[in-house]
GROMACS .gro file of C-alpha atoms in nm:
model
  505
    1MET     CA    1   5.610   0.255   3.765
    2ALA     CA    2   5.969   0.188   3.661
    3ASN     CA    3   6.099   0.380   3.961
    4ASP     CA    4   5.877   0.210   4.218
    5ARG     CA    5   6.049  -0.128   4.213
    6PRO     CA    6   6.409  -0.013   4.301
    7ASN     CA    7   6.277   0.211   4.576
    8SER     CA    8   6.078  -0.072   4.732
    9MET     CA    9   6.382  -0.303   4.716
   10LEU     CA   10   6.589  -0.037   4.886
   11LYS     CA   11   6.333  -0.007   5.163
   12ARG     CA   12   6.335  -0.383   5.217
   13ARG     CA   13   6.716  -0.388   5.245
   14LYS     CA   14   6.709  -0.107   5.499
   15LEU     CA   15   6.459  -0.302   5.706
   16VAL     CA   16   6.684  -0.610   5.705
   17VAL     CA   17   6.991  -0.410   5.806
   18THR     CA   18   6.797  -0.237   6.082
   19ALA     CA   19   6.678  -0.571   6.217
   20VAL     CA   20   7.029  -0.715   6.221
   21VAL     CA   21   7.172  -0.410   6.396
   22ALA     CA   22   6.897  -0.425   6.654
   23ALA     CA   23   6.971  -0.793   6.721
   24CYS     CA   24   7.344  -0.729   6.764
   25PHE     CA   25   7.276  -0.434   6.992
   26GLY     CA   26   7.046  -0.651   7.203
   27PHE     CA   27   7.320  -0.914   7.242
   28ALA     CA   28   7.572  -0.651   7.351
   29LEU     CA   29   7.321  -0.505   7.592
   30GLY     CA   30   7.263  -0.851   7.738
   31ALA     CA   31   7.638  -0.904   7.788
   32THR     CA   32   7.666  -0.570   7.963
   33GLU     CA   33   7.378  -0.653   8.197
   34TRP     CA   34   7.544  -0.990   8.281
   35ALA     CA   35   7.877  -0.823   8.350
   36GLN     CA   36   7.713  -0.572   8.585
   37ALA     CA   37   7.480  -0.814   8.756
   38ASP     CA   38   7.629  -0.738   9.097
   39ALA     CA   39   7.606  -0.359   9.053
   40PRO     CA   40   7.329  -0.169   9.239
   41THR     CA   41   7.015  -0.126   9.026
   42ALA     CA   42   6.820   0.195   8.973
   43PRO     CA   43   6.467   0.216   9.109
   44ALA     CA   44   6.199   0.091   8.864
   45LEU     CA   45   6.004   0.357   8.667
   46SER     CA   46   5.640   0.367   8.771
   47ILE     CA   47   5.391   0.404   8.476
   48SER     CA   48   5.028   0.476   8.554
   49THR     CA   49   4.776   0.291   8.335
   50ASN     CA   50   4.403   0.348   8.327
   51THR     CA   51   4.214   0.042   8.206
   52ALA     CA   52   3.870   0.201   8.239
   53PRO     CA   53   3.688   0.249   7.903
   54GLN     CA   54   3.688   0.607   7.774
   55GLN     CA   55   3.427   0.776   7.560
   56ALA     CA   56   3.513   0.934   7.225
   57LEU     CA   57   3.576   1.305   7.248
   58VAL     CA   58   3.404   1.372   6.913
   59ALA     CA   59   3.080   1.202   6.806
   60LEU     CA   60   3.096   1.083   6.444
   61PRO     CA   61   2.836   0.877   6.255
   62ASP     CA   62   2.873   0.502   6.286
   63PHE     CA   63   2.764   0.326   5.966
   64THR     CA   64   2.814  -0.033   6.083
   65PRO     CA   65   2.444  -0.097   6.168
   66ILE     CA   66   2.344  -0.010   5.811
   67ILE     CA   67   2.605  -0.240   5.659
   68ASP     CA   68   2.534  -0.524   5.904
   69ARG     CA   69   2.162  -0.513   5.832
   70TYR     CA   70   2.137  -0.423   5.463
   71GLY     CA   71   2.481  -0.495   5.320
   72PRO     CA   72   2.381  -0.850   5.213
   73ALA     CA   73   2.115  -0.700   4.982
   74VAL     CA   74   2.380  -0.524   4.770
   75VAL     CA   75   2.493  -0.733   4.472
   76ASN     CA   76   2.769  -0.733   4.214
   77ILE     CA   77   2.669  -0.739   3.848
   78SER     CA   78   2.891  -0.875   3.571
   79SER     CA   79   2.779  -0.830   3.212
   80THR     CA   80   2.926  -0.958   2.886
   81THR     CA   81   2.876  -0.780   2.555
   82ASN     CA   82   2.979  -0.901   2.210
   83LYS     CA   83   3.131  -0.615   2.014
   84VAL     CA   84   3.196  -0.634   1.643
   85ILE     CA   85   3.525  -0.474   1.538
   86HIS     CA   86   3.644  -0.420   1.185
   87GLN     CA   87   4.008  -0.494   1.125
   88GLN     CA   88   4.196  -0.223   0.943
   89ALA     CA   89   4.226  -0.283   0.572
   90ASN     CA   90   4.547  -0.254   0.373
   91PRO     CA   91   4.584   0.119   0.299
   92PHE     CA   92   4.792   0.061  -0.017
   93PRO     CA   93   4.665  -0.051  -0.358
   94PRO     CA   94   4.771  -0.400  -0.483
   95ASN     CA   95   5.014  -0.251  -0.736
   96SER     CA   96   5.197  -0.055  -0.468
   97PRO     CA   97   5.541  -0.184  -0.354
   98PHE     CA   98   5.425  -0.136   0.004
   99TYR     CA   99   5.115  -0.352  -0.039
  100GLN     CA  100   5.285  -0.688   0.029
  101PHE     CA  101   5.492  -0.542   0.312
  102PHE     CA  102   5.184  -0.413   0.491
  103HIS     CA  103   4.988  -0.724   0.399
  104HIS     CA  104   5.211  -0.943   0.619
  105PHE     CA  105   5.092  -0.760   0.928
  106MET     CA  106   4.721  -0.779   0.849
  107ALA     CA  107   4.474  -1.062   0.836
  108PRO     CA  108   4.351  -1.125   0.481
  109GLY     CA  109   4.043  -0.930   0.383
  110GLN     CA  110   3.803  -0.937   0.095
  111ASN     CA  111   3.806  -0.674  -0.179
  112GLY     CA  112   4.049  -0.464   0.019
  113SER     CA  113   3.837  -0.443   0.336
  114GLY     CA  114   3.928  -0.594   0.670
  115PRO     CA  115   3.725  -0.885   0.810
  116GLN     CA  116   3.487  -0.856   1.105
  117GLN     CA  117   3.596  -0.988   1.441
  118HIS     CA  118   3.390  -1.043   1.754
  119GLU     CA  119   3.531  -0.932   2.086
  120LYS     CA  120   3.379  -1.004   2.425
  121ILE     CA  121   3.373  -0.705   2.657
  122GLN     CA  122   3.311  -0.762   3.027
  123SER     CA  123   3.202  -0.489   3.265
  124LEU     CA  124   3.131  -0.473   3.635
  125GLY     CA  125   2.861  -0.283   3.818
  126SER     CA  126   2.648  -0.294   4.129
  127GLY     CA  127   2.282  -0.328   4.221
  128PHE     CA  128   2.044  -0.398   4.509
  129ILE     CA  129   1.762  -0.642   4.580
  130ILE     CA  130   1.416  -0.490   4.623
  131SER     CA  131   1.207  -0.807   4.669
  132PRO     CA  132   1.273  -1.150   4.827
  133ASP     CA  133   1.181  -1.326   4.500
  134GLY     CA  134   1.479  -1.185   4.311
  135TYR     CA  135   1.399  -0.845   4.159
  136ILE     CA  136   1.714  -0.632   4.138
  137VAL     CA  137   1.756  -0.265   4.043
  138THR     CA  138   2.067  -0.125   3.876
  139ALA     CA  139   2.174   0.152   3.640
  140GLY     CA  140   2.071   0.107   3.279
  141HIS     CA  141   2.418   0.155   3.133
  142VAL     CA  142   2.551  -0.135   3.343
  143VAL     CA  143   2.356  -0.393   3.143
  144ARG     CA  144   2.263  -0.206   2.825
  145GLY     CA  145   2.344  -0.420   2.520
  146ALA     CA  146   2.467  -0.709   2.734
  147ASN     CA  147   2.429  -1.065   2.604
  148HIS     CA  148   2.487  -1.229   2.941
  149VAL     CA  149   2.435  -1.091   3.293
  150VAL     CA  150   2.544  -1.260   3.617
  151VAL     CA  151   2.445  -1.140   3.965
  152THR     CA  152   2.668  -1.237   4.258
  153LEU     CA  153   2.548  -1.207   4.619
  154THR     CA  154   2.765  -1.134   4.920
  155ASN     CA  155   2.756  -1.505   5.007
  156HIS     CA  156   2.932  -1.564   4.669
  157HIS     CA  157   2.632  -1.738   4.514
  158ALA     CA  158   2.605  -1.642   4.145
  159TYR     CA  159   2.285  -1.639   3.939
  160PRO     CA  160   2.217  -1.570   3.571
  161ALA     CA  161   1.989  -1.268   3.545
  162LYS     CA  162   1.705  -1.183   3.309
  163LEU     CA  163   1.652  -0.826   3.194
  164ILE     CA  164   1.293  -0.728   3.269
  165GLY     CA  165   1.311  -0.368   3.149
  166LEU     CA  166   1.552  -0.085   3.072
  167SER     CA  167   1.496   0.290   3.030
  168VAL     CA  168   1.767   0.489   2.852
  169ARG     CA  169   1.613   0.825   2.945
  170TYR     CA  170   1.609   0.735   3.315
  171ASP     CA  171   1.922   0.511   3.298
  172THR     CA  172   1.741   0.249   3.507
  173ALA     CA  173   1.717  -0.129   3.464
  174LEU     CA  174   1.525  -0.405   3.640
  175LEU     CA  175   1.673  -0.757   3.659
  176LYS     CA  176   1.527  -1.087   3.785
  177ILE     CA  177   1.711  -1.389   3.923
  178ASN     CA  178   1.563  -1.727   4.010
  179ALA     CA  179   1.597  -1.724   4.388
  180LYS     CA  180   1.381  -1.699   4.701
  181ASP     CA  181   1.398  -1.556   5.052
  182LEU     CA  182   1.660  -1.300   4.955
  183PRO     CA  183   1.761  -1.006   5.176
  184THR     CA  184   1.617  -0.673   5.063
  185VAL     CA  185   1.676  -0.302   5.118
  186PRO     CA  186   1.411  -0.057   5.243
  187LEU     CA  187   1.328   0.233   5.012
  188GLY     CA  188   1.320   0.594   5.130
  189ASN     CA  189   1.166   0.914   4.997
  190SER     CA  190   1.419   1.111   4.795
  191ASP     CA  191   1.194   1.419   4.804
  192ASP     CA  192   1.263   1.451   5.177
  193MET     CA  193   1.641   1.478   5.138
  194LYS     CA  194   1.821   1.795   5.244
  195VAL     CA  195   2.159   1.939   5.152
  196GLY     CA  196   2.415   1.846   5.416
  197GLN     CA  197   2.267   1.509   5.516
  198TRP     CA  198   2.499   1.213   5.551
  199LEU     CA  199   2.498   0.946   5.279
  200LEU     CA  200   2.649   0.602   5.235
  201ALA     CA  201   2.734   0.429   4.906
  202VAL     CA  202   2.798   0.056   4.864
  203GLY     CA  203   2.934  -0.100   4.546
  204ALA     CA  204   3.230  -0.246   4.361
  205PRO     CA  205   3.459   0.038   4.247
  206PHE     CA  206   3.722  -0.096   4.006
  207GLY     CA  207   3.602  -0.446   4.096
  208PHE     CA  208   3.668  -0.416   4.472
  209TYR     CA  209   3.350  -0.582   4.595
  210ASN     CA  210   3.146  -0.459   4.893
  211THR     CA  211   3.326  -0.127   4.922
  212VAL     CA  212   3.165   0.132   5.149
  213THR     CA  213   3.214   0.508   5.106
  214GLN     CA  214   3.046   0.804   5.274
  215GLY     CA  215   2.976   1.172   5.218
  216VAL     CA  216   2.701   1.431   5.228
  217VAL     CA  217   2.432   1.568   4.998
  218SER     CA  218   2.589   1.854   4.800
  219ALA     CA  219   2.285   1.962   4.598
  220MET     CA  220   1.939   1.842   4.498
  221ASN     CA  221   1.759   1.841   4.163
  222ARG     CA  222   2.082   1.895   3.974
  223PRO     CA  223   2.024   1.889   3.594
  224LEU     CA  224   2.286   1.742   3.360
  225PRO     CA  225   2.298   1.817   2.985
  226ASP     CA  226   2.272   1.458   2.859
  227ASP     CA  227   2.003   1.343   3.106
  228GLU     CA  228   1.736   1.609   3.096
  229TYR     CA  229   1.467   1.395   3.261
  230ILE     CA  230   1.667   1.307   3.576
  231PRO     CA  231   1.679   1.550   3.874
  232PHE     CA  232   2.011   1.419   4.007
  233ILE     CA  233   2.127   1.406   4.367
  234GLN     CA  234   2.474   1.560   4.379
  235SER     CA  235   2.704   1.444   4.661
  236ASP     CA  236   3.069   1.417   4.755
  237VAL     CA  237   3.044   1.042   4.817
  238PRO     CA  238   3.348   0.879   4.648
  239ILE     CA  239   3.215   0.685   4.348
  240ASN     CA  240   3.424   0.522   4.076
  241PRO     CA  241   3.370   0.285   3.781
  242GLY     CA  242   3.200  -0.025   3.922
  243ASN     CA  243   2.987   0.173   4.170
  244SER     CA  244   2.727   0.233   3.899
  245GLY     CA  245   2.389   0.088   3.992
  246GLY     CA  246   2.472   0.052   4.361
  247PRO     CA  247   2.252   0.194   4.637
  248LEU     CA  248   2.285   0.531   4.808
  249PHE     CA  249   2.170   0.500   5.171
  250ASN     CA  250   2.051   0.767   5.413
  251MET     CA  251   2.114   0.739   5.787
  252LYS     CA  252   1.791   0.544   5.837
  253GLY     CA  253   1.930   0.268   5.621
  254GLN     CA  254   1.691   0.351   5.338
  255VAL     CA  255   1.794   0.360   4.972
  256VAL     CA  256   1.739   0.711   4.838
  257GLY     CA  257   1.916   0.682   4.504
  258ILE     CA  258   2.113   0.483   4.246
  259ASN     CA  259   2.480   0.576   4.207
  260ASP     CA  260   2.502   0.669   3.842
  261GLN     CA  261   2.792   0.889   3.726
  262ILE     CA  262   3.073   1.123   3.822
  263TYR     CA  263   3.216   1.446   3.688
  264THR     CA  264   3.583   1.390   3.614
  265ASN     CA  265   3.874   1.497   3.399
  266SER     CA  266   4.085   1.194   3.487
  267GLY     CA  267   3.838   0.905   3.474
  268GLY     CA  268   3.834   0.875   3.854
  269TYR     CA  269   3.652   1.041   4.141
  270MET     CA  270   3.710   1.416   4.178
  271GLY     CA  271   3.454   1.510   4.442
  272LEU     CA  272   3.139   1.531   4.226
  273SER     CA  273   2.905   1.231   4.224
  274PHE     CA  274   2.554   1.208   4.082
  275SER     CA  275   2.279   0.964   4.178
  276ILE     CA  276   1.929   0.903   4.040
  277PRO     CA  277   1.660   0.976   4.304
  278ILE     CA  278   1.482   0.660   4.418
  279ASN     CA  279   1.140   0.818   4.358
  280THR     CA  280   1.227   0.859   3.991
  281VAL     CA  281   1.370   0.507   3.978
  282MET     CA  282   1.069   0.333   4.132
  283ARG     CA  283   0.823   0.504   3.899
  284VAL     CA  284   1.005   0.335   3.612
  285VAL     CA  285   1.055   0.006   3.796
  286GLN     CA  286   0.682  -0.025   3.869
  287ASP     CA  287   0.605   0.016   3.499
  288PHE     CA  288   0.860  -0.257   3.424
  289LYS     CA  289   0.698  -0.496   3.671
  290ASP     CA  290   0.351  -0.418   3.535
  291HIS     CA  291   0.478  -0.458   3.176
  292LYS     CA  292   0.366  -0.107   3.086
  293ALA     CA  293   0.526   0.130   2.839
  294ILE     CA  294   0.708   0.417   3.007
  295GLN     CA  295   0.544   0.750   2.935
  296PHE     CA  296   0.688   1.096   2.981
  297GLY     CA  297   0.499   1.416   3.038
  298TYR     CA  298   0.492   1.657   2.745
  299LEU     CA  299   0.443   2.033   2.749
  300GLY     CA  300   0.546   2.118   2.393
  301VAL     CA  301   0.789   2.407   2.444
  302GLU     CA  302   1.155   2.480   2.374
  303VAL     CA  303   1.311   2.672   2.660
  304GLN     CA  304   1.638   2.849   2.736
  305ASP     CA  305   1.811   3.021   3.027
  306VAL     CA  306   1.729   3.376   3.129
  307THR     CA  307   2.062   3.559   3.133
  308PRO     CA  308   2.101   3.899   3.305
  309PRO     CA  309   2.102   4.085   2.971
  310MET     CA  310   1.794   3.889   2.862
  311ALA     CA  311   1.617   3.967   3.191
  312GLN     CA  312   1.686   4.336   3.131
  313ALA     CA  313   1.560   4.310   2.774
  314LEU     CA  314   1.239   4.139   2.890
  315HIS     CA  315   1.192   4.392   3.174
  316LEU     CA  316   1.221   4.126   3.445
  317LYS     CA  317   1.327   4.202   3.801
  318GLU     CA  318   1.576   3.912   3.815
  319PRO     CA  319   1.721   3.648   3.577
  320VAL     CA  320   1.518   3.344   3.684
  321GLY     CA  321   1.292   3.094   3.513
  322ALA     CA  322   1.282   2.920   3.175
  323LEU     CA  323   1.234   3.142   2.870
  324VAL     CA  324   0.998   2.992   2.611
  325ALA     CA  325   1.171   3.010   2.272
  326SER     CA  326   0.907   2.822   2.073
  327VAL     CA  327   0.573   2.648   2.123
  328MET     CA  328   0.478   2.340   1.921
  329PRO     CA  329   0.152   2.386   1.731
  330GLY     CA  330  -0.131   2.191   1.891
  331SER     CA  331   0.076   2.111   2.201
  332PRO     CA  332  -0.056   2.136   2.559
  333ALA     CA  333   0.130   2.464   2.605
  334ALA     CA  334  -0.019   2.609   2.286
  335LYS     CA  335  -0.371   2.508   2.390
  336ALA     CA  336  -0.317   2.672   2.730
  337GLY     CA  337  -0.211   3.002   2.571
  338ILE     CA  338   0.164   2.993   2.645
  339LYS     CA  339   0.357   3.189   2.383
  340PRO     CA  340   0.721   3.248   2.284
  341GLY     CA  341   0.868   3.515   2.507
  342ASP     CA  342   0.683   3.395   2.816
  343VAL     CA  343   0.900   3.301   3.112
  344ILE     CA  344   0.797   2.992   3.311
  345VAL     CA  345   0.871   3.059   3.679
  346THR     CA  346   0.662   2.786   3.848
  347TYR     CA  347   0.542   2.440   3.751
  348ASP     CA  348   0.285   2.251   3.956
  349ASN     CA  349   0.337   2.506   4.237
  350LYS     CA  350   0.714   2.442   4.244
  351PRO     CA  351   0.961   2.720   4.160
  352VAL     CA  352   1.160   2.706   3.837
  353TYR     CA  353   1.486   2.895   3.888
  354ASN     CA  354   1.665   2.782   3.572
  355VAL     CA  355   1.598   2.605   3.246
  356GLY     CA  356   1.745   2.272   3.363
  357GLN     CA  357   1.477   2.224   3.629
  358LEU     CA  358   1.178   2.224   3.395
  359PRO     CA  359   1.235   1.909   3.177
  360PRO     CA  360   1.250   1.660   3.471
  361MET     CA  361   0.946   1.827   3.630
  362VAL     CA  362   0.744   1.786   3.312
  363GLY     CA  363   0.888   1.446   3.220
  364ASN     CA  364   0.798   1.299   3.560
  365THR     CA  365   0.439   1.424   3.534
  366LEU     CA  366   0.190   1.150   3.454
  367PRO     CA  367   0.012   1.213   3.123
  368GLY     CA  368  -0.342   1.336   3.183
  369THR     CA  369  -0.240   1.550   3.481
  370GLN     CA  370  -0.369   1.907   3.501
  371ALA     CA  371  -0.068   2.120   3.597
  372LYS     CA  372  -0.061   2.486   3.691
  373VAL     CA  373   0.216   2.673   3.510
  374GLY     CA  374   0.315   3.016   3.639
  375ILE     CA  375   0.449   3.250   3.370
  376LEU     CA  376   0.561   3.607   3.325
  377HIS     CA  377   0.399   3.748   3.011
  378ARG     CA  378   0.565   4.078   2.925
  379GLY     CA  379   0.658   4.108   3.291
  380ALA     CA  380   0.306   4.042   3.423
  381ALA     CA  381   0.242   3.728   3.631
  382GLU     CA  382  -0.016   3.481   3.497
  383THR     CA  383  -0.116   3.121   3.573
  384LYS     CA  384  -0.201   2.876   3.297
  385ASP     CA  385  -0.381   2.545   3.347
  386VAL     CA  386  -0.206   2.293   3.121
  387LEU     CA  387  -0.331   1.940   3.051
  388VAL     CA  388  -0.003   1.747   3.026
  389THR     CA  389  -0.003   1.478   2.759
  390ALA     CA  390   0.234   1.191   2.676
  391LEU     CA  391   0.558   1.267   2.493
  392PRO     CA  392   0.501   1.189   2.123
  393LYS     CA  393   0.700   0.891   1.999
  394ASN     CA  394   0.833   1.081   1.700
  395MET     CA  395   0.948   1.430   1.795
  396ALA     CA  396   1.123   1.494   1.464
  397GLY     CA  397   0.981   1.770   1.247
  398PRO     CA  398   0.808   1.687   0.921
  399SER     CA  399   1.031   1.645   0.618
  400GLY     CA  400   0.895   1.821   0.314
  401SER     CA  401   0.971   1.740  -0.046
  402GLN     CA  402   1.159   1.978  -0.268
  403GLU     CA  403   0.942   2.237  -0.436
  404PRO     CA  404   1.014   2.499  -0.702
  405ALA     CA  405   1.149   2.822  -0.561
  406GLN     CA  406   0.883   3.083  -0.491
  407PRO     CA  407   0.929   3.457  -0.537
  408ALA     CA  408   1.019   3.622  -0.207
  409GLN     CA  409   1.013   3.979  -0.082
  410VAL     CA  410   1.362   4.110  -0.001
  411GLY     CA  411   1.444   4.401   0.227
  412LYS     CA  412   1.732   4.574   0.403
  413VAL     CA  413   1.730   4.669   0.771
  414SER     CA  414   2.017   4.917   0.785
  415ARG     CA  415   1.990   4.979   1.157
  416MET     CA  416   2.064   4.611   1.221
  417GLY     CA  417   2.306   4.562   0.932
  418ILE     CA  418   2.117   4.275   0.766
  419HIS     CA  419   1.933   4.180   0.447
  420VAL     CA  420   1.623   3.963   0.490
  421GLN     CA  421   1.363   3.797   0.272
  422SER     CA  422   1.015   3.661   0.334
  423LEU     CA  423   0.952   3.291   0.391
  424THR     CA  424   0.876   3.060   0.101
  425PRO     CA  425   0.622   2.775   0.127
  426ASN     CA  426   0.911   2.529   0.102
  427ILE     CA  427   1.088   2.677   0.408
  428GLU     CA  428   0.764   2.690   0.604
  429LYS     CA  429   0.698   2.323   0.535
  430GLN     CA  430   1.051   2.198   0.600
  431LEU     CA  431   1.101   2.386   0.928
  432ASN     CA  432   0.737   2.393   1.039
  433VAL     CA  433   0.739   2.771   1.081
  434HIS     CA  434   0.453   3.001   0.992
  435HIS     CA  435   0.600   3.349   1.034
  436GLY     CA  436   0.934   3.524   1.020
  437VAL     CA  437   1.195   3.644   0.770
  438VAL     CA  438   1.511   3.470   0.650
  439VAL     CA  439   1.846   3.643   0.700
  440VAL     CA  440   2.026   3.638   0.364
  441GLY     CA  441   2.312   3.878   0.440
  442VAL     CA  442   2.491   4.020   0.745
  443SER     CA  443   2.732   4.313   0.757
  444GLU     CA  444   2.897   4.492   1.049
  445GLY     CA  445   2.642   4.614   1.298
  446ALA     CA  446   2.404   4.522   1.578
  447ALA     CA  447   2.291   4.191   1.428
  448ALA     CA  448   2.646   4.063   1.374
  449GLU     CA  449   2.739   4.155   1.732
  450ALA     CA  450   2.439   3.951   1.855
  451GLY     CA  451   2.554   3.646   1.658
  452ILE     CA  452   2.302   3.661   1.376
  453MET     CA  453   2.414   3.469   1.066
  454PRO     CA  454   2.274   3.408   0.718
  455GLY     CA  455   2.018   3.129   0.714
  456MET     CA  456   1.865   3.218   1.049
  457ILE     CA  457   1.497   3.309   1.065
  458ILE     CA  458   1.394   3.617   1.266
  459GLN     CA  459   1.054   3.540   1.416
  460GLN     CA  460   1.017   3.813   1.679
  461MET     CA  461   1.161   4.155   1.753
  462ASP     CA  462   1.091   4.297   2.097
  463GLN     CA  463   0.832   4.019   2.145
  464GLN     CA  464   0.642   4.131   1.835
  465ASP     CA  465   0.585   3.875   1.559
  466VAL     CA  466   0.762   3.944   1.232
  467ASN     CA  467   0.587   3.843   0.907
  468SER     CA  468   0.772   4.037   0.638
  469PRO     CA  469   1.086   4.245   0.580
  470THR     CA  470   0.875   4.563   0.576
  471GLU     CA  471   0.723   4.476   0.913
  472LEU     CA  472   1.067   4.415   1.063
  473GLU     CA  473   1.189   4.754   0.936
  474HIS     CA  474   0.893   4.932   1.098
  475ILE     CA  475   0.945   4.755   1.433
  476VAL     CA  476   1.318   4.829   1.437
  477ALA     CA  477   1.257   5.196   1.351
  478SER     CA  478   1.033   5.238   1.656
  479LEU     CA  479   1.278   5.090   1.910
  480PRO     CA  480   1.508   5.293   2.137
  481ALA     CA  481   1.886   5.300   2.100
  482ASN     CA  482   2.147   5.154   2.335
  483GLN     CA  483   1.900   4.931   2.518
  484PRO     CA  484   1.888   4.547   2.515
  485ILE     CA  485   1.611   4.418   2.290
  486PRO     CA  486   1.498   4.051   2.281
  487LEU     CA  487   1.524   3.896   1.936
  488LEU     CA  488   1.380   3.550   1.863
  489VAL     CA  489   1.563   3.362   1.590
  490ARG     CA  490   1.536   3.010   1.453
  491GLN     CA  491   1.826   2.806   1.321
  492GLY     CA  492   1.730   2.472   1.170
  493LYS     CA  493   1.456   2.333   1.392
  494ALA     CA  494   1.556   2.510   1.715
  495SER     CA  495   1.453   2.856   1.831
  496ILE     CA  496   1.645   3.079   2.071
  497TYR     CA  497   1.628   3.431   2.208
  498VAL     CA  498   1.929   3.660   2.174
  499VAL     CA  499   1.985   4.017   2.288
  500VAL     CA  500   2.051   4.292   2.033
  501THR     CA  501   2.142   4.654   2.106
  502LEU     CA  502   2.046   4.900   1.834
  503PRO     CA  503   2.247   5.213   1.747
  504LYS     CA  504   2.099   5.557   1.714
  505LYS     CA  505   1.893   5.624   1.404
   0.00000   0.00000   0.00000
């Protein structure tokens, strides 16, 4: 920034000099014309002009009808949050010679700790009106934790807003302002969207109100790690801080999504934008308006990706689907007969290509729905009828009390390079596991290469349940060498399949 100011001043001076020179040159030219007034003049140059209107050579989309008709229904949202900050305490003890020196720069604290201070943080976002009586939809993170929310319309009228409901899992919020006869936006069907379709975003990036940007659909049903229940719309529509909560229009002028987040390394737009589908949004909004608790579908499985080595180990034709790593006891999946090692390839007659697609499919299923789940069980295709239930409020595993150590069977599996012991009742209760062996030592070998570490629990080997060290030794002895073998292990309260390749006997 320090170099911009001199350069701009230099440009201004050049403009002034150029203007003066042009004025002087014009005066000299006028004097010359006056001196040669009696000289013969050259014939005038004839320039042909065509005043008839011409059509554009290339047809591009014109977004002005959408903005003219539905732009007034897009609002700006300002929220204020009170944040408590703790002032840094004096790092030196009172008897230190540096204590008084440092004390001059700090506010006085009590017992060596800094006092609390309250700081108001203001943030800007966007939203859109869905009903003439003042219901407004926005992204949940725009107003989450806010003490005061103000909605400003395009006519500059500002209204205090009341938060009707907010879902963290769906990052959706519903606001209400006290107004009537407001302009509204029509809602589309996000399930009908196709990759390549034109899109239009309206919002307030960096506080620049009523900004319009355009792009196309880049991908549909895009999963993101921190929002497993949202099948995002990915686009290349430029979105920046302040666009959050604003509408994403299709070419019919219908809202098909809420602009929610971007993928960036710099804090600004880098070509990857993600929006929440309007079908997902309105399911939550309707529950807000009806004052109902939001429920999520629950299958009761932990799943992971099917990598090419894992597909080979499971004897699958291609690496697709969601590999079931564990099944919760008594869950809908357990009651339907789904087991660890099964690969879910369809859900409710929709294909499941990767693990990220399954959670939003299940989460958006209404509890009480009978869903057909297509699986591959040891390579054979099966269909399970699963009665989807509501996601339990407390998903944490049971916490057991400490018990005296129980005697455990210990064994060595030389072909894997590990020492294992049988489960104790304490481990079974704490981790809610009912079979497997605990890895107590790892040396160089097949297990170490697969990432096995002490403390892990081996539950399956080649899709066969393991109940004791002796049983694991027998299973390993019967397996071929130099071929990928699926191994189910549990670390803490999470289970995962890994691939292990055994050496020759």
